[in-house]
Short mmCIF file of C-alpha atoms in Angstrom, two decimals:
data_model
loop_
_atom_site.label_atom_id
_atom_site.label_comp_id
_atom_site.label_asym_id
_atom_site.label_seq_id
_atom_site.Cartn_x
_atom_site.Cartn_y
_atom_site.Cartn_z
CA UNK A 1 -48.27 -9.23 5.64
CA UNK A 2 -44.51 -9.43 5.98
CA UNK A 3 -44.23 -10.92 9.37
CA UNK A 4 -46.72 -13.68 8.84
CA UNK A 5 -44.98 -14.80 5.70
CA UNK A 6 -41.61 -14.86 7.52
CA UNK A 7 -43.07 -16.92 10.47
CA UNK A 8 -44.44 -19.31 7.85
CA UNK A 9 -47.67 -20.90 9.12
CA UNK A 10 -46.34 -21.03 12.70
CA UNK A 11 -48.84 -18.41 13.72
CA UNK A 12 -52.57 -18.32 14.23
CA UNK A 13 -54.23 -15.26 13.00
CA UNK A 14 -57.58 -14.02 14.32
CA UNK A 15 -60.30 -12.67 12.01
CA UNK A 16 -59.80 -8.99 12.79
CA UNK A 17 -56.20 -9.34 11.71
CA UNK A 18 -54.78 -7.48 14.55
CA UNK A 19 -53.99 -10.24 16.88
CA UNK A 20 -51.67 -13.14 16.22
CA UNK A 21 -50.62 -15.92 18.46
CA UNK A 22 -47.38 -17.59 18.27
CA UNK A 23 -44.71 -19.02 20.70
CA UNK A 24 -42.10 -16.81 22.31
CA UNK A 25 -39.41 -18.97 20.74
CA UNK A 26 -40.64 -18.48 17.17
CA UNK A 27 -41.09 -14.73 17.55
CA UNK A 28 -37.61 -14.33 19.21
CA UNK A 29 -35.91 -16.50 16.56
CA UNK A 30 -37.73 -14.69 13.79
CA UNK A 31 -36.53 -11.33 15.07
CA UNK A 32 -33.06 -12.54 15.69
CA UNK A 33 -32.48 -14.05 12.35
CA UNK A 34 -33.95 -11.23 10.42
CA UNK A 35 -31.68 -8.59 11.85
CA UNK A 36 -28.21 -10.13 12.32
CA UNK A 37 -25.93 -7.20 12.55
CA UNK A 38 -22.40 -7.99 11.54
CA UNK A 39 -19.28 -6.53 12.94
CA UNK A 40 -17.42 -4.17 10.58
CA UNK A 41 -14.32 -6.02 10.82
CA UNK A 42 -12.00 -7.53 8.12
CA UNK A 43 -8.95 -9.45 8.61
CA UNK A 44 -7.45 -10.36 5.23
CA UNK A 45 -8.20 -11.34 1.67
CA UNK A 46 -11.73 -12.72 2.70
CA UNK A 47 -12.67 -9.21 3.94
CA UNK A 48 -12.50 -7.90 0.35
CA UNK A 49 -15.00 -10.71 -0.61
CA UNK A 50 -17.11 -9.75 2.47
CA UNK A 51 -17.09 -6.12 1.31
CA UNK A 52 -18.08 -7.23 -2.22
CA UNK A 53 -20.90 -9.34 -0.67
CA UNK A 54 -22.28 -6.30 1.28
CA UNK A 55 -21.86 -3.94 -1.77
CA UNK A 56 -24.55 -3.50 -4.42
CA UNK A 57 -24.05 -6.62 -6.55
CA UNK A 58 -24.78 -9.12 -3.84
CA UNK A 59 -26.46 -6.79 -1.32
CA UNK A 60 -26.32 -8.28 2.20
CA UNK A 61 -28.76 -5.58 3.39
CA UNK A 62 -31.71 -7.59 2.06
CA UNK A 63 -31.03 -10.24 4.78
CA UNK A 64 -31.07 -7.59 7.49
CA UNK A 65 -27.33 -7.97 7.80
CA UNK A 66 -25.70 -4.45 8.14
CA UNK A 67 -22.18 -3.77 9.39
CA UNK A 68 -21.73 -1.99 12.72
CA UNK A 69 -18.32 -0.74 13.88
CA UNK A 70 -18.75 -1.50 17.61
CA UNK A 71 -18.78 -5.09 18.94
CA UNK A 72 -21.45 -3.95 21.52
CA UNK A 73 -23.96 -3.42 18.67
CA UNK A 74 -23.57 -6.59 16.86
CA UNK A 75 -24.98 -10.19 16.77
CA UNK A 76 -22.60 -11.89 14.41
CA UNK A 77 -18.99 -11.79 13.84
CA UNK A 78 -17.47 -12.83 10.48
CA UNK A 79 -13.97 -14.01 10.91
CA UNK A 80 -12.86 -13.03 7.46
CA UNK A 81 -9.32 -14.08 6.98
CA UNK A 82 -6.14 -15.25 8.52
CA UNK A 83 -5.98 -15.15 12.30
CA UNK A 84 -2.42 -14.52 13.36
CA UNK A 85 -1.26 -15.19 16.96
CA UNK A 86 -1.00 -11.51 17.60
CA UNK A 87 -4.54 -10.97 16.41
CA UNK A 88 -5.93 -13.99 18.28
CA UNK A 89 -6.01 -12.30 21.63
CA UNK A 90 -7.78 -9.33 20.08
CA UNK A 91 -10.41 -11.46 18.53
CA UNK A 92 -11.05 -13.19 21.83
CA UNK A 93 -11.47 -9.78 23.36
CA UNK A 94 -13.91 -8.60 20.66
CA UNK A 95 -15.95 -11.76 21.06
CA UNK A 96 -16.10 -11.30 24.80
CA UNK A 97 -17.42 -7.72 24.25
CA UNK A 98 -20.32 -8.91 22.11
CA UNK A 99 -23.74 -9.17 23.94
CA UNK A 100 -25.58 -12.58 23.96
CA UNK A 101 -27.02 -14.10 21.84
CA UNK A 102 -24.02 -14.04 19.62
CA UNK A 103 -22.92 -16.07 16.59
CA UNK A 104 -19.68 -16.60 14.78
CA UNK A 105 -19.06 -17.42 11.12
CA UNK A 106 -15.72 -18.53 10.16
CA UNK A 107 -15.06 -17.43 6.57
CA UNK A 108 -12.42 -18.95 4.36
CA UNK A 109 -9.77 -21.64 4.83
CA UNK A 110 -7.53 -19.69 7.05
CA UNK A 111 -10.05 -19.01 9.68
CA UNK A 112 -11.36 -22.61 9.38
CA UNK A 113 -7.99 -24.37 9.75
CA UNK A 114 -5.03 -22.26 8.90
CA UNK A 115 -5.61 -22.82 5.15
CA UNK A 116 -2.48 -22.39 2.96
CA UNK A 117 -0.54 -21.27 5.99
CA UNK A 118 -1.20 -24.54 7.77
CA UNK A 119 2.12 -26.02 7.42
CA UNK A 120 4.83 -23.35 7.62
CA UNK A 121 2.87 -20.39 9.08
CA UNK A 122 4.67 -20.08 12.40
CA UNK A 123 2.56 -16.99 13.30
CA UNK A 124 -0.91 -18.28 12.13
CA UNK A 125 -3.53 -19.77 14.37
CA UNK A 126 -4.64 -23.02 12.84
CA UNK A 127 -8.46 -22.26 12.98
CA UNK A 128 -10.30 -19.69 14.86
CA UNK A 129 -12.36 -22.31 16.60
CA UNK A 130 -9.40 -22.78 18.95
CA UNK A 131 -10.29 -19.50 20.64
CA UNK A 132 -14.00 -18.84 20.06
CA UNK A 133 -16.93 -21.12 19.33
CA UNK A 134 -17.85 -21.19 15.62
CA UNK A 135 -21.41 -21.74 14.38
CA UNK A 136 -20.91 -21.98 10.55
CA UNK A 137 -17.73 -22.70 8.58
CA UNK A 138 -17.62 -21.42 4.98
CA UNK A 139 -14.81 -23.14 2.93
CA UNK A 140 -12.92 -21.45 0.07
CA UNK A 141 -9.83 -19.32 -0.45
CA UNK A 142 -11.46 -16.93 -0.52
CA UNK A 143 -15.10 -18.04 -0.64
CA UNK A 144 -17.18 -16.61 -3.34
CA UNK A 145 -19.88 -14.15 -2.29
CA UNK A 146 -22.48 -16.78 -3.06
CA UNK A 147 -20.77 -19.14 -0.62
CA UNK A 148 -20.80 -16.56 2.13
CA UNK A 149 -24.47 -15.94 1.44
CA UNK A 150 -25.18 -19.57 1.81
CA UNK A 151 -23.23 -19.71 5.04
CA UNK A 152 -25.29 -16.84 6.38
CA UNK A 153 -28.58 -18.54 5.41
CA UNK A 154 -27.43 -21.77 7.02
CA UNK A 155 -26.79 -19.69 10.20
CA UNK A 156 -30.32 -18.29 9.89
CA UNK A 157 -31.74 -21.78 9.64
CA UNK A 158 -29.83 -22.66 12.82
CA UNK A 159 -31.20 -19.71 14.63
CA UNK A 160 -34.75 -20.53 13.59
CA UNK A 161 -34.47 -23.87 15.38
CA UNK A 162 -33.20 -22.36 18.65
CA UNK A 163 -35.30 -22.71 21.78
CA UNK A 164 -35.40 -20.89 25.12
CA UNK A 165 -36.15 -24.10 26.88
CA UNK A 166 -33.05 -26.12 25.94
CA UNK A 167 -29.45 -24.87 25.97
CA UNK A 168 -28.05 -23.58 22.81
CA UNK A 169 -25.92 -26.27 21.17
CA UNK B 1 -9.60 30.84 37.88
CA UNK B 2 -7.06 28.22 38.56
CA UNK B 3 -4.99 27.03 35.60
CA UNK B 4 -6.65 24.06 33.83
CA UNK B 5 -4.59 20.96 34.09
CA UNK B 6 -3.95 19.40 30.69
CA UNK B 7 -2.20 16.25 29.82
CA UNK B 8 -1.28 14.22 26.82
CA UNK B 9 -3.73 11.46 25.81
CA UNK B 10 -2.79 8.27 24.24
CA UNK B 11 -5.51 6.89 21.97
CA UNK B 12 -5.54 3.56 20.45
CA UNK B 13 -6.79 3.24 16.91
CA UNK B 14 -7.35 -0.29 15.68
CA UNK B 15 -6.70 -3.09 15.18
CA UNK B 16 -10.50 -3.38 14.85
CA UNK B 17 -11.41 -0.05 13.28
CA UNK B 18 -13.37 0.39 10.08
CA UNK B 19 -11.02 2.90 8.57
CA UNK B 20 -7.65 1.24 9.08
CA UNK B 21 -8.13 -0.93 5.89
CA UNK B 22 -7.44 -4.13 7.74
CA UNK B 23 -5.80 -4.89 11.06
CA UNK B 24 -3.44 -2.00 11.57
CA UNK B 25 -3.03 -0.39 14.94
CA UNK B 26 -2.22 3.29 15.25
CA UNK B 27 -1.18 4.62 18.61
CA UNK B 28 -2.08 8.37 18.62
CA UNK B 29 -0.71 10.86 21.09
CA UNK B 30 -3.19 13.63 21.35
CA UNK B 31 -3.18 17.22 22.64
CA UNK B 32 -6.84 17.85 22.75
CA UNK B 33 -8.13 17.09 19.21
CA UNK B 34 -4.68 17.74 17.74
CA UNK B 35 -2.41 14.81 16.89
CA UNK B 36 1.06 15.07 18.16
CA UNK B 37 2.41 11.66 17.20
CA UNK B 38 1.32 8.71 15.33
CA UNK B 39 2.96 5.28 15.84
CA UNK B 40 1.82 2.55 13.40
CA UNK B 41 2.01 -0.95 15.13
CA UNK B 42 2.33 -3.77 12.56
CA UNK B 43 2.20 -7.51 12.61
CA UNK B 44 -1.40 -8.37 13.08
CA UNK B 45 -1.39 -10.04 9.67
CA UNK B 46 2.09 -11.45 9.55
CA UNK B 47 1.58 -14.64 7.53
CA UNK B 48 5.14 -15.62 7.01
CA UNK B 49 5.37 -15.16 3.25
CA UNK B 50 9.14 -15.20 3.04
CA UNK B 51 9.56 -18.18 5.19
CA UNK B 52 6.94 -20.06 3.13
CA UNK B 53 8.71 -19.29 -0.01
CA UNK B 54 11.76 -21.03 1.11
CA UNK B 55 9.88 -24.22 1.67
CA UNK B 56 8.07 -24.15 -1.72
CA UNK B 57 9.18 -24.84 -5.29
CA UNK B 58 9.29 -21.76 -7.57
CA UNK B 59 5.82 -22.21 -9.08
CA UNK B 60 4.33 -23.01 -5.75
CA UNK B 61 5.25 -19.56 -4.45
CA UNK B 62 2.87 -17.85 -6.91
CA UNK B 63 -0.33 -18.47 -4.95
CA UNK B 64 1.36 -16.92 -1.87
CA UNK B 65 2.21 -13.87 -3.81
CA UNK B 66 -1.51 -13.47 -4.65
CA UNK B 67 -2.24 -13.37 -0.95
CA UNK B 68 0.35 -10.69 -0.21
CA UNK B 69 -1.44 -7.74 -1.66
CA UNK B 70 -4.85 -9.35 -2.19
CA UNK B 71 -6.56 -6.28 -3.80
CA UNK B 72 -4.17 -6.58 -6.81
CA UNK B 73 -3.16 -10.13 -7.04
CA UNK B 74 -2.12 -9.98 -10.79
CA UNK B 75 0.47 -7.33 -10.20
CA UNK B 76 2.06 -9.36 -7.40
CA UNK B 77 2.18 -12.40 -9.63
CA UNK B 78 3.66 -10.36 -12.42
CA UNK B 79 6.53 -8.98 -10.34
CA UNK B 80 7.45 -12.41 -8.92
CA UNK B 81 7.06 -14.18 -12.27
CA UNK B 82 9.26 -11.65 -13.94
CA UNK B 83 11.93 -11.96 -11.32
CA UNK B 84 12.19 -15.79 -11.78
CA UNK B 85 11.97 -15.57 -15.51
CA UNK B 86 15.02 -13.18 -15.29
CA UNK B 87 16.81 -15.75 -13.18
CA UNK B 88 16.04 -18.51 -15.65
CA UNK B 89 16.73 -16.29 -18.73
CA UNK B 90 13.78 -17.52 -20.82
CA UNK B 91 12.13 -15.83 -23.61
CA UNK B 92 8.40 -15.19 -23.21
CA UNK B 93 5.98 -15.52 -26.24
CA UNK B 94 4.62 -12.24 -27.43
CA UNK B 95 1.02 -13.37 -26.85
CA UNK B 96 1.83 -13.87 -23.19
CA UNK B 97 3.37 -10.57 -22.78
CA UNK B 98 0.30 -8.83 -24.27
CA UNK B 99 -2.20 -10.73 -22.17
CA UNK B 100 -0.11 -9.95 -19.08
CA UNK B 101 -0.24 -6.30 -19.69
CA UNK B 102 -4.05 -6.35 -20.34
CA UNK B 103 -4.55 -8.35 -17.05
CA UNK B 104 -2.29 -6.06 -15.13
CA UNK B 105 -4.06 -2.99 -16.25
CA UNK B 106 -7.48 -4.55 -15.63
CA UNK B 107 -6.28 -5.31 -12.17
CA UNK B 108 -5.05 -1.73 -11.75
CA UNK B 109 -8.55 -0.49 -12.58
CA UNK B 110 -10.08 -2.97 -9.99
CA UNK B 111 -7.65 -1.95 -7.34
CA UNK B 112 -8.09 1.73 -7.88
CA UNK B 113 -11.89 1.26 -7.75
CA UNK B 114 -11.56 -0.38 -4.37
CA UNK B 115 -9.16 2.54 -3.26
CA UNK B 116 -11.66 5.16 -4.44
CA UNK B 117 -14.66 3.48 -2.94
CA UNK B 118 -13.22 2.78 0.49
CA UNK B 119 -11.74 6.22 0.60
CA UNK B 120 -15.17 7.74 -0.03
CA UNK B 121 -16.46 5.42 2.70
CA UNK B 122 -13.81 6.71 5.16
CA UNK B 123 -15.00 10.27 4.49
CA UNK B 124 -18.50 9.29 5.18
CA UNK B 125 -19.74 8.93 1.65
CA UNK B 126 -21.19 5.44 1.31
CA UNK B 127 -22.79 5.79 -2.21
CA UNK B 128 -19.53 5.90 -4.13
CA UNK B 129 -18.51 2.65 -2.51
CA UNK B 130 -21.48 0.93 -3.92
CA UNK B 131 -20.88 2.36 -7.40
CA UNK B 132 -17.18 1.45 -7.39
CA UNK B 133 -17.83 -2.12 -6.24
CA UNK B 134 -20.51 -2.38 -9.06
CA UNK B 135 -17.95 -1.54 -11.57
CA UNK B 136 -15.20 -3.76 -9.96
CA UNK B 137 -17.59 -6.65 -10.13
CA UNK B 138 -17.60 -6.23 -14.02
CA UNK B 139 -13.79 -6.45 -14.06
CA UNK B 140 -13.86 -9.50 -11.84
CA UNK B 141 -16.27 -11.17 -14.16
CA UNK B 142 -13.50 -10.92 -16.94
CA UNK B 143 -10.90 -12.52 -14.66
CA UNK B 144 -13.36 -15.25 -13.78
CA UNK B 145 -14.10 -15.98 -17.46
CA UNK B 146 -10.44 -16.45 -18.08
CA UNK B 147 -9.12 -18.32 -15.10
CA UNK B 148 -12.10 -19.17 -12.80
CA UNK B 149 -11.11 -17.15 -9.80
CA UNK B 150 -12.49 -13.82 -8.67
CA UNK B 151 -9.72 -12.46 -6.45
CA UNK B 152 -6.58 -14.74 -6.09
CA UNK B 153 -5.90 -16.14 -9.51
CA UNK B 154 -2.64 -18.09 -9.83
CA UNK B 155 -2.98 -17.03 -13.52
CA UNK B 156 0.64 -15.96 -14.37
CA UNK B 157 2.85 -18.93 -14.59
CA UNK B 158 6.61 -18.93 -14.87
CA UNK B 159 7.10 -18.67 -18.65
CA UNK B 160 3.44 -18.44 -19.55
CA UNK B 161 -0.16 -18.33 -18.32
CA UNK B 162 -2.44 -20.96 -16.85
CA UNK B 163 -5.19 -20.52 -19.49
CA UNK B 164 -5.53 -18.81 -22.88
CA UNK B 165 -7.95 -16.03 -23.40
CA UNK B 166 -11.09 -16.63 -25.53
CA UNK B 167 -12.51 -14.51 -28.30
CA UNK B 168 -15.41 -13.71 -25.97
CA UNK B 169 -13.02 -12.20 -23.49
CA UNK B 170 -11.83 -9.76 -26.13
CA UNK B 171 -15.38 -8.64 -27.04
CA UNK B 172 -16.36 -8.37 -23.31
CA UNK B 173 -13.28 -6.27 -22.61
CA UNK B 174 -14.02 -3.86 -25.36
CA UNK B 175 -17.60 -3.55 -23.94
CA UNK B 176 -16.14 -2.89 -20.48
CA UNK B 177 -13.93 -0.14 -21.83
CA UNK B 178 -17.06 1.59 -23.27
CA UNK B 179 -19.03 1.04 -20.15
CA UNK B 180 -16.25 2.27 -17.66
CA UNK B 181 -15.51 5.66 -19.25
CA UNK B 182 -18.74 7.34 -18.42
CA UNK B 183 -18.82 5.50 -15.06
CA UNK B 184 -15.54 7.15 -13.99
CA UNK B 185 -17.05 10.53 -14.88
CA UNK B 186 -19.97 9.63 -12.64
CA UNK B 187 -17.73 8.74 -9.74
CA UNK B 188 -15.81 12.07 -10.28
CA UNK B 189 -19.09 13.90 -10.06
CA UNK B 190 -20.26 11.88 -7.04
CA UNK B 191 -17.09 12.02 -5.05
CA UNK B 192 -14.01 13.81 -6.39
CA UNK B 193 -15.54 17.20 -7.02
CA UNK B 194 -18.06 16.94 -4.13
CA UNK B 195 -17.62 20.00 -1.90
CA UNK B 196 -17.75 18.10 1.39
CA UNK B 197 -15.22 15.61 0.15
CA UNK B 198 -12.89 18.44 -1.02
CA UNK B 199 -13.23 20.05 2.36
CA UNK B 200 -12.16 16.88 4.10
CA UNK B 201 -9.22 16.09 1.94
CA UNK B 202 -7.84 19.27 0.31
CA UNK B 203 -4.84 20.85 2.26
CA UNK B 204 -4.70 17.87 4.49
CA UNK B 205 -1.64 15.82 5.04
CA UNK B 206 0.66 17.53 2.63
CA UNK B 207 3.55 15.29 1.65
CA UNK B 208 6.66 17.13 0.78
CA UNK B 209 8.69 15.82 -2.06
CA UNK B 210 11.93 15.42 -0.12
CA UNK B 211 10.18 13.52 2.65
CA UNK B 212 8.49 11.27 0.10
CA UNK B 213 11.69 10.43 -1.76
CA UNK B 214 13.60 9.80 1.37
CA UNK B 215 11.07 7.57 2.71
CA UNK B 216 10.81 5.56 -0.57
CA UNK B 217 7.16 6.55 -1.12
CA UNK B 218 6.08 5.43 -4.69
CA UNK B 219 3.14 4.99 -6.96
CA UNK B 220 0.07 7.37 -6.84
CA UNK B 221 1.16 8.57 -3.34
CA UNK B 222 4.40 9.96 -4.79
CA UNK B 223 2.80 11.26 -7.98
CA UNK B 224 0.28 13.05 -5.96
CA UNK B 225 3.19 15.23 -4.68
CA UNK B 226 3.74 16.18 -8.38
CA UNK B 227 6.66 13.86 -9.26
CA UNK B 228 6.35 12.32 -12.64
CA UNK B 229 7.82 8.87 -11.71
CA UNK B 230 6.29 5.66 -13.00
CA UNK B 231 8.24 2.60 -13.56
CA UNK B 232 6.22 1.64 -16.59
CA UNK B 233 7.98 4.61 -18.28
CA UNK B 234 11.17 5.14 -16.31
CA UNK B 235 12.40 1.61 -15.81
CA UNK B 236 10.10 -0.14 -18.37
CA UNK B 237 9.48 -3.90 -18.03
CA UNK B 238 7.47 -6.47 -20.00
CA UNK B 239 6.23 -4.55 -23.10
CA UNK B 240 5.03 -1.32 -21.59
CA UNK B 241 7.39 0.68 -23.90
CA UNK B 242 5.10 -0.09 -26.92
CA UNK B 243 2.05 1.76 -25.46
CA UNK B 244 1.14 5.38 -25.45
CA UNK B 245 -0.11 6.64 -22.12
CA UNK B 246 0.55 9.48 -19.70
CA UNK B 247 1.90 9.44 -16.26
CA UNK B 248 -0.65 11.31 -14.14
CA UNK B 249 0.52 13.54 -11.30
CA UNK B 250 -1.31 15.77 -8.77
CA UNK B 251 -1.60 19.18 -10.28
CA UNK B 252 -3.20 21.07 -7.42
CA UNK B 253 -6.59 21.23 -9.26
CA UNK B 254 -8.00 21.45 -5.82
CA UNK B 255 -6.14 21.98 -2.65
CA UNK B 256 -2.34 21.98 -2.73
CA UNK B 257 0.02 19.55 -4.50
CA UNK B 258 0.79 16.67 -2.24
CA UNK B 259 -2.27 16.79 -0.11
CA UNK B 260 -4.87 13.93 0.26
CA UNK B 261 -7.13 15.15 -2.58
CA UNK B 262 -4.24 15.11 -5.04
CA UNK B 263 -3.11 11.73 -3.98
CA UNK B 264 -6.61 10.50 -4.38
CA UNK B 265 -7.27 12.08 -7.82
CA UNK B 266 -4.21 10.52 -9.36
CA UNK B 267 -6.01 7.12 -9.02
CA UNK B 268 -9.09 8.39 -10.83
CA UNK B 269 -6.92 9.79 -13.63
CA UNK B 270 -4.98 6.55 -13.88
CA UNK B 271 -8.01 4.43 -14.62
CA UNK B 272 -8.40 6.42 -17.80
CA UNK B 273 -4.74 5.74 -18.74
CA UNK B 274 -5.21 2.03 -18.01
CA UNK B 275 -8.18 1.99 -20.29
CA UNK B 276 -5.96 3.59 -23.00
CA UNK B 277 -3.33 0.83 -22.55
CA UNK B 278 -5.86 -2.00 -22.75
CA UNK B 279 -7.49 -0.38 -25.84
CA UNK B 280 -4.09 -0.34 -27.62
CA UNK B 281 -3.13 -3.86 -26.57
CA UNK B 282 -6.50 -5.64 -27.08
CA UNK B 283 -6.27 -5.37 -30.91
CA UNK B 284 -2.66 -6.29 -31.31
CA UNK B 285 -2.57 -9.64 -29.45
CA UNK B 286 -0.57 -11.93 -31.67
CA UNK B 287 -1.40 -15.69 -32.16
CA UNK B 288 0.57 -18.20 -30.32
CA UNK B 289 0.66 -20.79 -27.57
CA UNK B 290 0.54 -19.37 -24.03
CA UNK B 291 2.31 -22.42 -22.48
CA UNK B 292 5.00 -22.97 -25.10
CA UNK B 293 7.71 -21.41 -22.85
CA UNK B 294 6.68 -22.87 -19.48
CA UNK B 295 9.58 -25.03 -18.20
CA UNK B 296 8.85 -28.52 -17.01
CA UNK B 297 11.00 -28.08 -14.00
CA UNK B 298 11.97 -24.69 -12.65
CA UNK B 299 15.55 -25.12 -11.46
CA UNK B 300 17.52 -22.07 -12.07
CA UNK B 301 21.37 -21.84 -11.70
CA UNK B 302 22.64 -20.26 -8.56
CA UNK B 303 22.18 -16.50 -8.68
CA UNK B 304 20.01 -13.71 -7.89
CA UNK B 305 17.58 -11.40 -9.55
CA UNK B 306 15.61 -8.29 -8.66
CA UNK B 307 12.71 -7.02 -10.78
CA UNK B 308 10.78 -3.99 -9.92
CA UNK B 309 7.32 -3.23 -11.36
CA UNK B 310 4.75 -0.49 -11.01
CA UNK B 311 1.85 -2.01 -9.11
CA UNK B 312 -1.35 0.02 -8.60
CA UNK B 313 0.13 1.00 -5.19
CA UNK B 314 3.59 1.83 -6.26
CA UNK B 315 6.90 0.16 -6.69
CA UNK B 316 6.61 -3.50 -6.08
CA UNK B 317 9.66 -5.64 -6.38
CA UNK B 318 10.76 -9.26 -5.77
CA UNK B 319 14.33 -10.24 -4.97
CA UNK B 320 14.84 -13.89 -5.57
CA UNK B 321 17.99 -15.76 -4.64
CA UNK B 322 18.63 -19.22 -6.12
CA UNK B 323 21.13 -21.82 -4.81
CA UNK B 324 20.56 -24.09 -7.76
CA UNK B 325 18.00 -26.26 -6.11
CA UNK B 326 14.18 -26.51 -6.67
CA UNK B 327 13.34 -24.20 -3.96
CA UNK B 328 14.19 -20.55 -3.82
CA UNK B 329 16.97 -19.91 -1.19
CA UNK B 330 15.37 -16.55 -0.33
CA UNK B 331 12.48 -14.41 -1.61
CA UNK B 332 12.28 -10.88 -0.48
CA UNK B 333 9.37 -8.70 -1.35
CA UNK B 334 9.76 -4.98 -1.43
CA UNK B 335 6.43 -4.05 -0.27
CA UNK B 336 4.77 -0.85 -1.47
CA UNK B 337 2.39 -0.07 1.30
CA UNK B 338 5.08 -0.57 3.93
CA UNK B 339 7.18 2.28 2.52
CA UNK B 340 4.17 4.41 1.86
CA UNK B 341 2.92 4.03 5.43
CA UNK B 342 6.27 5.09 6.93
CA UNK B 343 5.65 8.84 6.28
CA UNK B 344 2.32 8.99 8.13
CA UNK B 345 3.89 10.12 11.38
CA UNK B 346 5.55 13.09 9.67
CA UNK B 347 2.59 14.37 7.85
CA UNK B 348 -0.13 13.76 10.39
CA UNK B 349 1.36 15.88 13.15
CA UNK B 350 -0.71 18.91 13.77
CA UNK B 351 -3.84 17.64 12.19
CA UNK B 352 -7.08 16.51 13.88
CA UNK B 353 -7.92 12.98 14.72
CA UNK B 354 -10.52 12.76 11.94
CA UNK B 355 -7.68 13.86 9.39
CA UNK B 356 -5.66 10.90 10.39
CA UNK B 357 -8.29 8.56 8.88
CA UNK B 358 -8.27 10.67 5.63
CA UNK B 359 -4.42 10.62 5.47
CA UNK B 360 -4.22 6.84 6.09
CA UNK B 361 -6.80 6.21 3.44
CA UNK B 362 -5.14 8.38 0.85
CA UNK B 363 -2.13 5.98 0.83
CA UNK B 364 -4.40 3.07 -0.11
CA UNK B 365 -2.51 0.58 2.12
CA UNK B 366 -3.21 -3.14 2.17
CA UNK B 367 -2.11 -4.89 5.37
CA UNK B 368 -1.27 -8.11 3.54
CA UNK B 369 1.43 -6.28 1.73
CA UNK B 370 2.74 -4.46 4.83
CA UNK B 371 2.99 -7.42 7.19
CA UNK B 372 3.60 -10.12 4.64
#
């Protein structure tokens, strides 16, 4: 049974097979990490790699990650590219429109720290973490699709360890 | 019944919009569903390329040219490298010229596949996007085999190349040519001659020839209007004059000449022509050292040079001014997408909102190239 495999031994199943017992945390985390909807939002070069990752060869769909155009539908925002000062206010606004719980993945050197535009880029924000909280950083210029996939799996692992009782780190 | 009060509506499209191909903002003035005025607002991806170039040495600028038009990085490198080589006045080995042509044409195929795939996506057809990206992945594999990078290569050096090609590359390229021909037909069947797609694009956004020329529109967008203008033929550079290929134009096979469908189909035709060029070049690559002409120190005498090339999107040129030092005094990029975008207001007026998406997509803009 798919759900039971995903919850990996964290459930107790009764003999009839229709009733399972698990904690609310585990069930919520499992459902959150298995359907991380991503915002259909590309900034720069990394967006092309993001598209390549969601296309047939790397197939993001198998992780339950599908692109949605509206920030109100999504759980995760991929900051895929250079954040300029003009765009920074818009990204903050998009982030504020996303419903909780929400996660942010910073993709590529530009979003992590300014990347190649660090020194002379007078219009480039030196890291998207200056405006919104970032959960996972993926290095690379641009990161390969495999690297992005690993970042997303790391984010899934992080969500798996979440708890309702203690505050989200 | 009392008169209905109507008023003009201002609608904001972007910068976060799935069909603006990046972070472009269009301010639409609407009369009901009809578009009265389109004002593109730029600068959301201004990454200060030209200022960067002043602080870098000549070879250090090449990675930044990659990141200008990131869908066709090789063509950007080629234009910049040719411009600096003209300034230096160095002779390039034959082998390098041939490999450069092959790489540029492979990149043209990859870029057009992205253009076709995302254009289908704009129209609501998701399947062609998946097919196009599958094929693009095969082209990227070749690039990766040669220089290790998938998208942004830093492969063309001033006077040469960073790596030589291997015999395996040649066999793989030949296989790719065989593989791609039927795939292009498949994409045409899936998308180009699809009735719904034709309904969405034919007779929409007709670009008149005089408007196109006055605004400096070039590349497939200009050829869609029926003008046979291709810098590879008309102002030939590198060794393009040695190859036999046709300049594809929109013929009005469906719709009218100059509409979205004709602009789109030029790209599908051009993939075939690029395959022809690669076929001719791949067997003739002479032996040689690809780094024999690479200068130890790039320090041109004071002067300036301007080289224009035909990138997949149109006329791409770099103007390089040297003051005799190690850093360029000024590097100006003539960006293709910027000029192509400038006609959008004129040709979108009177169309519906949904058509603006199709018109924008038919120019195949890349915001990195527009904002620089």
